[in-house]
């Protein structure tokens, strides 16, 4: 079946602009994560959705970052007033449940802020 | 909160030599532990996981890891490196309470020399 799909695969934007990154998880997966991958920084947790529970936003680096998940499926990560330090690969992952289920990762969106 | 430390951002081994990638974790409750691998220009995929069953866990491509509670470690090993093992490896931890997100280490890049 289809895996986790992220779009766009690449995004170049000017400093100060807003961007939206999209994630289509695997059908039926209730858990959805967003991570940020920067060179030398590994995977930085951003936000987590589990079913209808309130999302865990503890990893969002600033109030310029927000995410929503509509209908328990598609998720959108929004970065407002982008800064150069936001340049990174943004990864989305989903899993069937939360506890000990492996994550299925998308190929990511490479964001470049000029 | 749980955390992961991967010792060595870059490890280089000769083809046929032992691979040892180190991971130490911190968790206030019994952990679930994972190793993920990211091959060049590919997404992350699960290598193996520990979920409180056997302490020695076998994964794909001949890799294995041993959970040592006394040392809070979950080091990844492979007896004989292949050129195709060159990739970035990430250790990750979550708490089996199910109330915390999966947290990743900064990763270790493995190079295999012919």
PDB file of C-alpha atoms in Angstrom:
ATOM      1  CA  UNK A   1       0.000   0.000   0.000  1.00  0.00           C
ATOM      2  CA  UNK A   2       0.917   3.656  -0.140  1.00  0.00           C
ATOM      3  CA  UNK A   3       3.374   4.998   2.360  1.00  0.00           C
ATOM      4  CA  UNK A   4       3.510   8.370   4.082  1.00  0.00           C
ATOM      5  CA  UNK A   5       3.357  11.095   1.474  1.00  0.00           C
ATOM      6  CA  UNK A   6       4.748  14.591   1.970  1.00  0.00           C
ATOM      7  CA  UNK A   7       4.445  17.604  -0.265  1.00  0.00           C
ATOM      8  CA  UNK A   8       6.138  19.544  -1.601  1.00  0.00           C
ATOM      9  CA  UNK A   9       9.393  17.611  -1.693  1.00  0.00           C
ATOM     10  CA  UNK A  10      11.329  20.852  -1.955  1.00  0.00           C
ATOM     11  CA  UNK A  11      10.364  24.391  -1.025  1.00  0.00           C
ATOM     12  CA  UNK A  12      12.398  27.543  -1.438  1.00  0.00           C
ATOM     13  CA  UNK A  13      10.967  30.643   0.177  1.00  0.00           C
ATOM     14  CA  UNK A  14      12.056  34.133   1.042  1.00  0.00           C
ATOM     15  CA  UNK A  15      12.670  35.162   4.599  1.00  0.00           C
ATOM     16  CA  UNK A  16       9.507  36.482   6.169  1.00  0.00           C
ATOM     17  CA  UNK A  17       7.106  34.475   4.027  1.00  0.00           C
ATOM     18  CA  UNK A  18       4.729  31.844   5.411  1.00  0.00           C
ATOM     19  CA  UNK A  19       4.938  28.211   4.274  1.00  0.00           C
ATOM     20  CA  UNK A  20       2.659  25.194   4.570  1.00  0.00           C
ATOM     21  CA  UNK A  21       3.945  21.643   4.497  1.00  0.00           C
ATOM     22  CA  UNK A  22       1.569  18.753   3.976  1.00  0.00           C
ATOM     23  CA  UNK A  23       1.587  15.176   5.223  1.00  0.00           C
ATOM     24  CA  UNK A  24      -0.680  12.312   4.162  1.00  0.00           C
ATOM     25  CA  UNK A  25      -0.201   9.472   6.639  1.00  0.00           C
ATOM     26  CA  UNK A  26      -0.803   5.814   5.961  1.00  0.00           C
ATOM     27  CA  UNK A  27      -4.529   5.100   5.997  1.00  0.00           C
ATOM     28  CA  UNK A  28      -5.692   3.912   9.394  1.00  0.00           C
ATOM     29  CA  UNK A  29      -2.661   5.161  11.297  1.00  0.00           C
ATOM     30  CA  UNK A  30      -3.842   7.070  14.325  1.00  0.00           C
ATOM     31  CA  UNK A  31      -0.503   8.540  15.395  1.00  0.00           C
ATOM     32  CA  UNK A  32       1.254  11.260  13.401  1.00  0.00           C
ATOM     33  CA  UNK A  33       4.545  12.990  14.169  1.00  0.00           C
ATOM     34  CA  UNK A  34       6.429  15.938  12.736  1.00  0.00           C
ATOM     35  CA  UNK A  35      10.214  16.094  13.079  1.00  0.00           C
ATOM     36  CA  UNK A  36      12.834  18.496  11.819  1.00  0.00           C
ATOM     37  CA  UNK A  37      16.161  17.175  10.567  1.00  0.00           C
ATOM     38  CA  UNK A  38      19.076  19.567  10.408  1.00  0.00           C
ATOM     39  CA  UNK A  39      22.700  18.765   9.638  1.00  0.00           C
ATOM     40  CA  UNK A  40      24.395  17.596  12.808  1.00  0.00           C
ATOM     41  CA  UNK A  41      21.231  17.958  14.893  1.00  0.00           C
ATOM     42  CA  UNK A  42      19.555  14.642  14.277  1.00  0.00           C
ATOM     43  CA  UNK A  43      15.789  14.494  14.390  1.00  0.00           C
ATOM     44  CA  UNK A  44      14.169  17.186  16.476  1.00  0.00           C
ATOM     45  CA  UNK A  45      10.653  16.376  17.669  1.00  0.00           C
ATOM     46  CA  UNK A  46       8.139  19.087  16.821  1.00  0.00           C
ATOM     47  CA  UNK A  47       4.581  17.894  17.413  1.00  0.00           C
ATOM     48  CA  UNK A  48       2.584  14.710  17.869  1.00  0.00           C
ATOM     49  CA  UNK A  49      -1.052  13.838  17.142  1.00  0.00           C
ATOM     50  CA  UNK A  50      -2.798  10.750  18.511  1.00  0.00           C
ATOM     51  CA  UNK A  51      -6.365  10.138  17.457  1.00  0.00           C
ATOM     52  CA  UNK A  52      -8.711  12.773  18.847  1.00  0.00           C
ATOM     53  CA  UNK A  53      -6.476  13.685  21.797  1.00  0.00           C
ATOM     54  CA  UNK A  54      -4.993  17.133  22.171  1.00  0.00           C
ATOM     55  CA  UNK A  55      -1.691  17.263  20.285  1.00  0.00           C
ATOM     56  CA  UNK A  56       1.639  17.241  22.100  1.00  0.00           C
ATOM     57  CA  UNK A  57       3.148  20.544  20.990  1.00  0.00           C
ATOM     58  CA  UNK A  58       6.071  20.490  23.376  1.00  0.00           C
ATOM     59  CA  UNK A  59       8.677  20.393  20.599  1.00  0.00           C
ATOM     60  CA  UNK A  60       7.550  23.402  18.588  1.00  0.00           C
ATOM     61  CA  UNK A  61      10.492  25.855  18.674  1.00  0.00           C
ATOM     62  CA  UNK A  62       8.469  29.058  18.602  1.00  0.00           C
ATOM     63  CA  UNK A  63       4.966  30.426  18.163  1.00  0.00           C
ATOM     64  CA  UNK A  64       5.700  30.842  14.460  1.00  0.00           C
ATOM     65  CA  UNK A  65       5.220  27.095  14.144  1.00  0.00           C
ATOM     66  CA  UNK A  66       1.803  25.453  14.216  1.00  0.00           C
ATOM     67  CA  UNK A  67       0.230  22.267  12.943  1.00  0.00           C
ATOM     68  CA  UNK A  68      -3.191  20.823  12.513  1.00  0.00           C
ATOM     69  CA  UNK A  69      -4.598  17.489  11.592  1.00  0.00           C
ATOM     70  CA  UNK A  70      -7.972  17.431   9.912  1.00  0.00           C
ATOM     71  CA  UNK A  71     -10.331  14.493  10.264  1.00  0.00           C
ATOM     72  CA  UNK A  72      -7.644  12.426  11.915  1.00  0.00           C
ATOM     73  CA  UNK A  73      -5.801  12.081   8.632  1.00  0.00           C
ATOM     74  CA  UNK A  74      -3.965  14.792   6.660  1.00  0.00           C
ATOM     75  CA  UNK A  75      -1.730  17.138   8.620  1.00  0.00           C
ATOM     76  CA  UNK A  76      -0.371  20.559   7.740  1.00  0.00           C
ATOM     77  CA  UNK A  77       2.661  22.149   9.375  1.00  0.00           C
ATOM     78  CA  UNK A  78       2.680  25.939   9.023  1.00  0.00           C
ATOM     79  CA  UNK A  79       5.686  28.148   9.586  1.00  0.00           C
ATOM     80  CA  UNK A  80       4.936  31.858   9.710  1.00  0.00           C
ATOM     81  CA  UNK A  81       7.450  34.616   8.980  1.00  0.00           C
ATOM     82  CA  UNK A  82      10.131  32.121   8.036  1.00  0.00           C
ATOM     83  CA  UNK A  83      13.710  32.698   9.145  1.00  0.00           C
ATOM     84  CA  UNK A  84      16.920  31.321   7.684  1.00  0.00           C
ATOM     85  CA  UNK A  85      17.370  29.051  10.701  1.00  0.00           C
ATOM     86  CA  UNK A  86      14.128  27.314   9.720  1.00  0.00           C
ATOM     87  CA  UNK A  87      15.941  25.779   6.738  1.00  0.00           C
ATOM     88  CA  UNK A  88      15.889  22.012   7.275  1.00  0.00           C
ATOM     89  CA  UNK A  89      14.211  18.813   6.172  1.00  0.00           C
ATOM     90  CA  UNK A  90      10.797  18.426   7.764  1.00  0.00           C
ATOM     91  CA  UNK A  91       9.806  14.805   8.242  1.00  0.00           C
ATOM     92  CA  UNK A  92       6.384  13.382   8.889  1.00  0.00           C
ATOM     93  CA  UNK A  93       5.820   9.911  10.322  1.00  0.00           C
ATOM     94  CA  UNK A  94       2.788   7.858  11.208  1.00  0.00           C
ATOM     95  CA  UNK A  95       2.143   4.671  13.134  1.00  0.00           C
ATOM     96  CA  UNK A  96      -0.847   2.465  13.917  1.00  0.00           C
ATOM     97  CA  UNK A  97      -0.768   3.186  17.645  1.00  0.00           C
ATOM     98  CA  UNK A  98       1.483   5.026  20.001  1.00  0.00           C
ATOM     99  CA  UNK A  99       3.096   2.509  22.263  1.00  0.00           C
ATOM    100  CA  UNK A 100       6.138   0.735  20.734  1.00  0.00           C
ATOM    101  CA  UNK A 101       4.826   0.772  17.170  1.00  0.00           C
ATOM    102  CA  UNK A 102       7.537   1.615  14.647  1.00  0.00           C
ATOM    103  CA  UNK A 103       7.158   4.857  12.780  1.00  0.00           C
ATOM    104  CA  UNK A 104       6.713   4.974   9.017  1.00  0.00           C
ATOM    105  CA  UNK A 105       8.471   8.036   7.654  1.00  0.00           C
ATOM    106  CA  UNK A 106       7.798  10.100   4.588  1.00  0.00           C
ATOM    107  CA  UNK A 107      10.645  11.326   2.406  1.00  0.00           C
ATOM    108  CA  UNK A 108      10.413  14.786   3.882  1.00  0.00           C
ATOM    109  CA  UNK A 109      10.137  18.344   2.649  1.00  0.00           C
ATOM    110  CA  UNK A 110      13.410  20.179   2.196  1.00  0.00           C
ATOM    111  CA  UNK A 111      12.795  23.798   3.150  1.00  0.00           C
ATOM    112  CA  UNK A 112      15.275  26.471   2.140  1.00  0.00           C
ATOM    113  CA  UNK A 113      14.762  30.006   3.400  1.00  0.00           C
ATOM    114  CA  UNK A 114      16.738  32.596   1.443  1.00  0.00           C
TER     115      UNK A 114
ATOM    116  CA  UNK B   1      11.830  13.459  30.108  1.00  0.00           C
ATOM    117  CA  UNK B   2      13.631  10.795  28.167  1.00  0.00           C
ATOM    118  CA  UNK B   3      16.744  11.511  26.113  1.00  0.00           C
ATOM    119  CA  UNK B   4      19.273   9.738  23.927  1.00  0.00           C
ATOM    120  CA  UNK B   5      23.011  10.237  23.503  1.00  0.00           C
ATOM    121  CA  UNK B   6      24.826   8.738  20.559  1.00  0.00           C
ATOM    122  CA  UNK B   7      28.571   8.763  21.044  1.00  0.00           C
ATOM    123  CA  UNK B   8      30.389   9.631  17.861  1.00  0.00           C
ATOM    124  CA  UNK B   9      28.761  11.588  15.074  1.00  0.00           C
ATOM    125  CA  UNK B  10      30.884   9.720  12.528  1.00  0.00           C
ATOM    126  CA  UNK B  11      32.254   6.177  12.654  1.00  0.00           C
ATOM    127  CA  UNK B  12      34.472   4.701   9.982  1.00  0.00           C
ATOM    128  CA  UNK B  13      35.211   0.975   9.681  1.00  0.00           C
ATOM    129  CA  UNK B  14      36.868  -1.265   7.142  1.00  0.00           C
ATOM    130  CA  UNK B  15      34.794  -3.688   5.126  1.00  0.00           C
ATOM    131  CA  UNK B  16      34.532  -6.929   7.108  1.00  0.00           C
ATOM    132  CA  UNK B  17      35.288  -5.283  10.432  1.00  0.00           C
ATOM    133  CA  UNK B  18      33.036  -5.115  13.465  1.00  0.00           C
ATOM    134  CA  UNK B  19      30.501  -2.310  13.561  1.00  0.00           C
ATOM    135  CA  UNK B  20      29.736  -0.782  16.975  1.00  0.00           C
ATOM    136  CA  UNK B  21      27.477   2.250  17.258  1.00  0.00           C
ATOM    137  CA  UNK B  22      26.889   3.489  20.775  1.00  0.00           C
ATOM    138  CA  UNK B  23      23.640   4.665  22.297  1.00  0.00           C
ATOM    139  CA  UNK B  24      22.905   5.625  25.891  1.00  0.00           C
ATOM    140  CA  UNK B  25      19.453   6.632  27.049  1.00  0.00           C
ATOM    141  CA  UNK B  26      17.839   8.359  29.951  1.00  0.00           C
ATOM    142  CA  UNK B  27      14.327   7.468  31.000  1.00  0.00           C
ATOM    143  CA  UNK B  28      12.441   7.684  34.258  1.00  0.00           C
ATOM    144  CA  UNK B  29      10.353   4.626  33.408  1.00  0.00           C
ATOM    145  CA  UNK B  30      11.131   1.439  31.485  1.00  0.00           C
ATOM    146  CA  UNK B  31      11.894   2.448  27.953  1.00  0.00           C
ATOM    147  CA  UNK B  32      11.128   1.267  24.475  1.00  0.00           C
ATOM    148  CA  UNK B  33      14.270   1.583  22.364  1.00  0.00           C
ATOM    149  CA  UNK B  34      14.695   1.700  18.620  1.00  0.00           C
ATOM    150  CA  UNK B  35      17.368   1.936  15.975  1.00  0.00           C
ATOM    151  CA  UNK B  36      16.465   3.541  12.659  1.00  0.00           C
ATOM    152  CA  UNK B  37      18.634   3.736   9.558  1.00  0.00           C
ATOM    153  CA  UNK B  38      18.672   6.323   6.797  1.00  0.00           C
ATOM    154  CA  UNK B  39      20.435   5.282   3.611  1.00  0.00           C
ATOM    155  CA  UNK B  40      21.636   8.047   1.288  1.00  0.00           C
ATOM    156  CA  UNK B  41      18.736   9.877  -0.344  1.00  0.00           C
ATOM    157  CA  UNK B  42      16.195   7.616   1.327  1.00  0.00           C
ATOM    158  CA  UNK B  43      13.738   7.939   4.184  1.00  0.00           C
ATOM    159  CA  UNK B  44      14.237   6.534   7.660  1.00  0.00           C
ATOM    160  CA  UNK B  45      13.362   2.913   8.243  1.00  0.00           C
ATOM    161  CA  UNK B  46      13.225   0.744  11.329  1.00  0.00           C
ATOM    162  CA  UNK B  47      16.284  -1.438  11.927  1.00  0.00           C
ATOM    163  CA  UNK B  48      15.209  -3.049  15.204  1.00  0.00           C
ATOM    164  CA  UNK B  49      13.372  -2.379  18.451  1.00  0.00           C
ATOM    165  CA  UNK B  50      13.448  -3.378  22.120  1.00  0.00           C
ATOM    166  CA  UNK B  51      10.137  -3.642  23.942  1.00  0.00           C
ATOM    167  CA  UNK B  52      11.020  -5.434  27.200  1.00  0.00           C
ATOM    168  CA  UNK B  53      11.089  -8.981  25.849  1.00  0.00           C
ATOM    169  CA  UNK B  54      14.526 -10.416  25.043  1.00  0.00           C
ATOM    170  CA  UNK B  55      17.401  -8.079  25.877  1.00  0.00           C
ATOM    171  CA  UNK B  56      19.291  -9.077  22.721  1.00  0.00           C
ATOM    172  CA  UNK B  57      17.348  -7.888  19.716  1.00  0.00           C
ATOM    173  CA  UNK B  58      18.051  -8.929  16.156  1.00  0.00           C
ATOM    174  CA  UNK B  59      17.195  -6.654  13.276  1.00  0.00           C
ATOM    175  CA  UNK B  60      17.483  -6.500   9.539  1.00  0.00           C
ATOM    176  CA  UNK B  61      20.710  -6.843   7.549  1.00  0.00           C
ATOM    177  CA  UNK B  62      22.558  -8.713  10.300  1.00  0.00           C
ATOM    178  CA  UNK B  63      22.413  -5.953  12.901  1.00  0.00           C
ATOM    179  CA  UNK B  64      21.627  -6.566  16.543  1.00  0.00           C
ATOM    180  CA  UNK B  65      21.478  -4.553  19.735  1.00  0.00           C
ATOM    181  CA  UNK B  66      21.622  -5.441  23.399  1.00  0.00           C
ATOM    182  CA  UNK B  67      19.628  -3.675  26.083  1.00  0.00           C
ATOM    183  CA  UNK B  68      21.700  -3.240  29.249  1.00  0.00           C
ATOM    184  CA  UNK B  69      19.675  -1.639  31.996  1.00  0.00           C
ATOM    185  CA  UNK B  70      22.615  -1.312  34.373  1.00  0.00           C
ATOM    186  CA  UNK B  71      24.522   0.693  31.785  1.00  0.00           C
ATOM    187  CA  UNK B  72      21.441   2.438  30.289  1.00  0.00           C
ATOM    188  CA  UNK B  73      22.784   1.428  26.918  1.00  0.00           C
ATOM    189  CA  UNK B  74      21.430   0.013  23.679  1.00  0.00           C
ATOM    190  CA  UNK B  75      24.492  -0.290  21.440  1.00  0.00           C
ATOM    191  CA  UNK B  76      24.118  -1.469  17.842  1.00  0.00           C
ATOM    192  CA  UNK B  77      26.519  -4.063  16.451  1.00  0.00           C
ATOM    193  CA  UNK B  78      27.208  -6.053  13.320  1.00  0.00           C
ATOM    194  CA  UNK B  79      30.018  -8.630  13.142  1.00  0.00           C
ATOM    195  CA  UNK B  80      31.140  -7.805   9.617  1.00  0.00           C
ATOM    196  CA  UNK B  81      30.542  -4.519   7.837  1.00  0.00           C
ATOM    197  CA  UNK B  82      29.457  -4.374   4.201  1.00  0.00           C
ATOM    198  CA  UNK B  83      29.802  -1.434   1.884  1.00  0.00           C
ATOM    199  CA  UNK B  84      26.017  -1.270   1.715  1.00  0.00           C
ATOM    200  CA  UNK B  85      25.854  -0.528   5.466  1.00  0.00           C
ATOM    201  CA  UNK B  86      27.086   3.009   4.876  1.00  0.00           C
ATOM    202  CA  UNK B  87      24.262   5.162   6.178  1.00  0.00           C
ATOM    203  CA  UNK B  88      23.162   7.326   9.097  1.00  0.00           C
ATOM    204  CA  UNK B  89      21.918   5.488  12.149  1.00  0.00           C
ATOM    205  CA  UNK B  90      19.598   6.933  14.757  1.00  0.00           C
ATOM    206  CA  UNK B  91      18.841   5.620  18.221  1.00  0.00           C
ATOM    207  CA  UNK B  92      15.453   6.551  19.690  1.00  0.00           C
ATOM    208  CA  UNK B  93      13.639   6.122  23.005  1.00  0.00           C
ATOM    209  CA  UNK B  94      10.103   6.359  24.230  1.00  0.00           C
ATOM    210  CA  UNK B  95       8.591   5.558  27.586  1.00  0.00           C
ATOM    211  CA  UNK B  96       6.362   2.518  27.852  1.00  0.00           C
ATOM    212  CA  UNK B  97       3.807   4.593  29.695  1.00  0.00           C
ATOM    213  CA  UNK B  98       2.806   5.733  26.231  1.00  0.00           C
ATOM    214  CA  UNK B  99       2.624   9.331  27.333  1.00  0.00           C
ATOM    215  CA  UNK B 100       5.733  10.737  25.683  1.00  0.00           C
ATOM    216  CA  UNK B 101       6.845  11.144  22.079  1.00  0.00           C
ATOM    217  CA  UNK B 102       9.637   9.170  20.454  1.00  0.00           C
ATOM    218  CA  UNK B 103      12.885  11.053  20.991  1.00  0.00           C
ATOM    219  CA  UNK B 104      15.834  10.578  18.645  1.00  0.00           C
ATOM    220  CA  UNK B 105      19.556  10.973  19.091  1.00  0.00           C
ATOM    221  CA  UNK B 106      21.630  13.171  16.805  1.00  0.00           C
ATOM    222  CA  UNK B 107      22.650  10.230  14.669  1.00  0.00           C
ATOM    223  CA  UNK B 108      25.895   8.474  13.742  1.00  0.00           C
ATOM    224  CA  UNK B 109      27.116   8.432  10.194  1.00  0.00           C
ATOM    225  CA  UNK B 110      28.746   5.102   9.350  1.00  0.00           C
ATOM    226  CA  UNK B 111      31.341   4.977   6.595  1.00  0.00           C
ATOM    227  CA  UNK B 112      32.652   1.647   5.309  1.00  0.00           C
ATOM    228  CA  UNK B 113      36.090   1.624   3.699  1.00  0.00           C
ATOM    229  CA  UNK B 114      36.973  -0.961   1.072  1.00  0.00           C
TER     230      UNK B 114
END
